[in-house]
PDB file of C-alpha atoms in Angstrom:
ATOM      1  CA  LEU A 154      20.366  -6.414 -22.788  1.00 88.00           C
ATOM      2  CA  GLU A 155      20.458  -5.634 -19.078  1.00 89.00           C
ATOM      3  CA  LEU A 156      22.514  -7.388 -16.413  1.00 91.00           C
ATOM      4  CA  CYS A 157      21.228  -7.366 -12.867  1.00 87.00           C
ATOM      5  CA  ARG A 158      23.986  -9.123 -10.919  1.00 84.00           C
ATOM      6  CA  GLY A 159      27.231 -10.890 -11.435  1.00 87.00           C
ATOM      7  CA  PRO A 160      30.941 -10.990 -10.722  1.00 90.00           C
ATOM      8  CA  TYR A 161      31.415  -7.963 -12.989  1.00 89.00           C
ATOM      9  CA  GLN A 162      30.214  -5.800 -10.073  1.00 86.00           C
ATOM     10  CA  GLN A 163      33.504  -6.437  -8.266  1.00 87.00           C
ATOM     11  CA  GLN A 164      35.746  -6.166 -11.339  1.00 90.00           C
ATOM     12  CA  ASP A 165      37.686  -3.161 -12.580  1.00 90.00           C
ATOM     13  CA  LYS A 166      35.706  -1.140 -15.164  1.00 90.00           C
ATOM     14  CA  TRP A 167      32.717  -3.492 -14.619  1.00 89.00           C
ATOM     15  CA  GLY A 168      34.564  -6.420 -16.171  1.00 91.00           C
ATOM     16  CA  TYR A 169      32.717  -8.092 -19.050  1.00 93.00           C
ATOM     17  CA  ALA A 170      29.437  -6.155 -18.597  1.00 92.00           C
ATOM     18  CA  ALA A 171      30.061  -3.576 -21.335  1.00 90.00           C
ATOM     19  CA  GLN A 172      30.907  -6.296 -23.852  1.00 92.00           C
ATOM     20  CA  ILE A 173      27.544  -8.049 -23.561  1.00 92.00           C
ATOM     21  CA  ALA A 174      24.991  -5.539 -22.198  1.00 93.00           C
ATOM     22  CA  GLN A 175      23.785  -1.987 -22.699  1.00 94.00           C
ATOM     23  CA  ILE A 176      22.993  -1.396 -19.002  1.00 93.00           C
ATOM     24  CA  TRP A 177      24.003  -3.188 -15.834  1.00 92.00           C
ATOM     25  CA  ARG A 178      23.409  -2.869 -12.154  1.00 91.00           C
ATOM     26  CA  ALA A 179      26.644  -1.817 -10.526  1.00 88.00           C
ATOM     27  CA  THR A 180      25.705  -2.126  -6.862  1.00 89.00           C
ATOM     28  CA  GLY A 181      24.248  -4.608  -4.434  1.00 86.00           C
ATOM     29  CA  ASP A 182      20.781  -4.360  -2.935  1.00 86.00           C
ATOM     30  CA  HIS A 183      19.610  -1.055  -1.486  1.00 84.00           C
ATOM     31  CA  HIS A 184      17.804  -1.222   1.850  1.00 80.00           C
ATOM     32  CA  ASP A 185      15.526   1.308   3.466  1.00 74.00           C
ATOM     33  CA  SER A 186      18.117   3.141   5.561  1.00 76.00           C
ATOM     34  CA  PHE A 187      20.310   6.170   5.044  1.00 80.00           C
ATOM     35  CA  SER A 188      23.483   4.136   5.580  1.00 86.00           C
ATOM     36  CA  SER A 189      22.450   1.884   2.693  1.00 85.00           C
ATOM     37  CA  THR A 190      21.968   4.956   0.500  1.00 85.00           C
ATOM     38  CA  LEU A 191      25.482   6.096   1.383  1.00 89.00           C
ATOM     39  CA  ASP A 192      26.823   2.620   0.565  1.00 90.00           C
ATOM     40  CA  GLN A 193      25.191   2.808  -2.879  1.00 88.00           C
ATOM     41  CA  LEU A 194      26.757   6.182  -3.587  1.00 89.00           C
ATOM     42  CA  LYS A 195      30.164   5.112  -2.315  1.00 91.00           C
ATOM     43  CA  HIS A 196      30.144   2.052  -4.565  1.00 87.00           C
ATOM     44  CA  MET A 197      29.571   4.255  -7.632  1.00 88.00           C
ATOM     45  CA  GLU A 198      32.026   6.964  -6.565  1.00 91.00           C
ATOM     46  CA  ASN A 199      34.893   7.659  -8.999  1.00 91.00           C
ATOM     47  CA  ARG A 200      33.520   5.150 -11.509  1.00 89.00           C
ATOM     48  CA  SER A 201      31.490   7.395 -13.794  1.00 86.00           C
ATOM     49  CA  SER A 202      34.154   7.129 -16.506  1.00 90.00           C
ATOM     50  CA  TRP A 203      33.547   3.371 -16.608  1.00 90.00           C
ATOM     51  CA  SER A 204      30.199   4.010 -18.344  1.00 88.00           C
ATOM     52  CA  GLY A 205      29.530   5.653 -21.658  1.00 88.00           C
ATOM     53  CA  PRO A 206      27.432   5.542 -24.820  1.00 90.00           C
ATOM     54  CA  TYR A 207      25.830   2.110 -25.272  1.00 88.00           C
ATOM     55  CA  GLY A 208      26.999   0.956 -21.849  1.00 91.00           C
ATOM     56  CA  TRP A 209      25.680   2.401 -18.585  1.00 92.00           C
ATOM     57  CA  ALA A 210      26.008   1.271 -14.986  1.00 91.00           C
ATOM     58  CA  TYR A 211      23.256   2.109 -12.497  1.00 89.00           C
ATOM     59  CA  GLY A 212      22.651   1.660  -8.782  1.00 86.00           C
ATOM     60  CA  ASP A 213      19.798  -0.292  -7.245  1.00 84.00           C
ATOM     61  CA  MET A 214      16.474   1.508  -6.846  1.00 81.00           C
ATOM     62  CA  MET A 215      16.363   3.795  -3.828  1.00 71.00           C
ATOM     63  CA  MET A 216      13.594   2.646  -1.524  1.00 66.00           C
ATOM     64  CA  THR A 217      11.869   5.064   0.806  1.00 61.00           C
ATOM     65  CA  GLY A 218       9.047   4.638   3.276  1.00 57.00           C
ATOM     66  CA  GLY A 219       8.961   0.862   3.523  1.00 59.00           C
ATOM     67  CA  GLN A 220      10.972  -1.725   5.387  1.00 59.00           C
ATOM     68  CA  GLY A 221      12.752  -0.057   8.287  1.00 57.00           C
ATOM     69  CA  CYS A 222      10.344   2.884   8.536  1.00 59.00           C
ATOM     70  CA  LYS A 223       7.722   3.566  11.114  1.00 58.00           C
ATOM     71  CA  ASN A 224       4.159   4.307  10.073  1.00 62.00           C
ATOM     72  CA  TYR A 225       3.858   7.661   8.341  1.00 58.00           C
ATOM     73  CA  ASP A 226       2.701  10.537  10.518  1.00 61.00           C
ATOM     74  CA  VAL A 227       2.141  13.910   8.847  1.00 59.00           C
ATOM     75  CA  HIS A 228       2.786  15.624  12.185  1.00 63.00           C
ATOM     76  CA  LYS A 229       6.166  13.921  12.642  1.00 62.00           C
ATOM     77  CA  PRO A 230       7.998  13.924   9.312  1.00 58.00           C
ATOM     78  CA  GLN A 231      11.075  12.285  10.841  1.00 59.00           C
ATOM     79  CA  HIS A 232       9.502   8.846  10.335  1.00 53.00           C
ATOM     80  CA  CYS A 233      12.276   7.796   7.948  1.00 54.00           C
ATOM     81  CA  PRO A 234      15.128   7.204   7.398  1.00 51.00           C
ATOM     82  CA  GLN A 235      16.256   5.887  10.709  1.00 48.00           C
TER      83      GLN A 235
END
């Protein structure tokens, strides 16, 4: 079983998630910006010991090249992130 969202995300050691699921999303939504990537990493920082066999937390997918990015230009690779 996988959990996507819930109050467990704000609870110590992911709250009830490990009791009812094998994997759970441990962060909020990721957005297409470098600051959002840093927020994702910060939210998971120092919490790796809260996961283990049969119970793993994961961050939201890391988006690149979509919302928040300019059109891709092979001659200007700085198109994203902003």
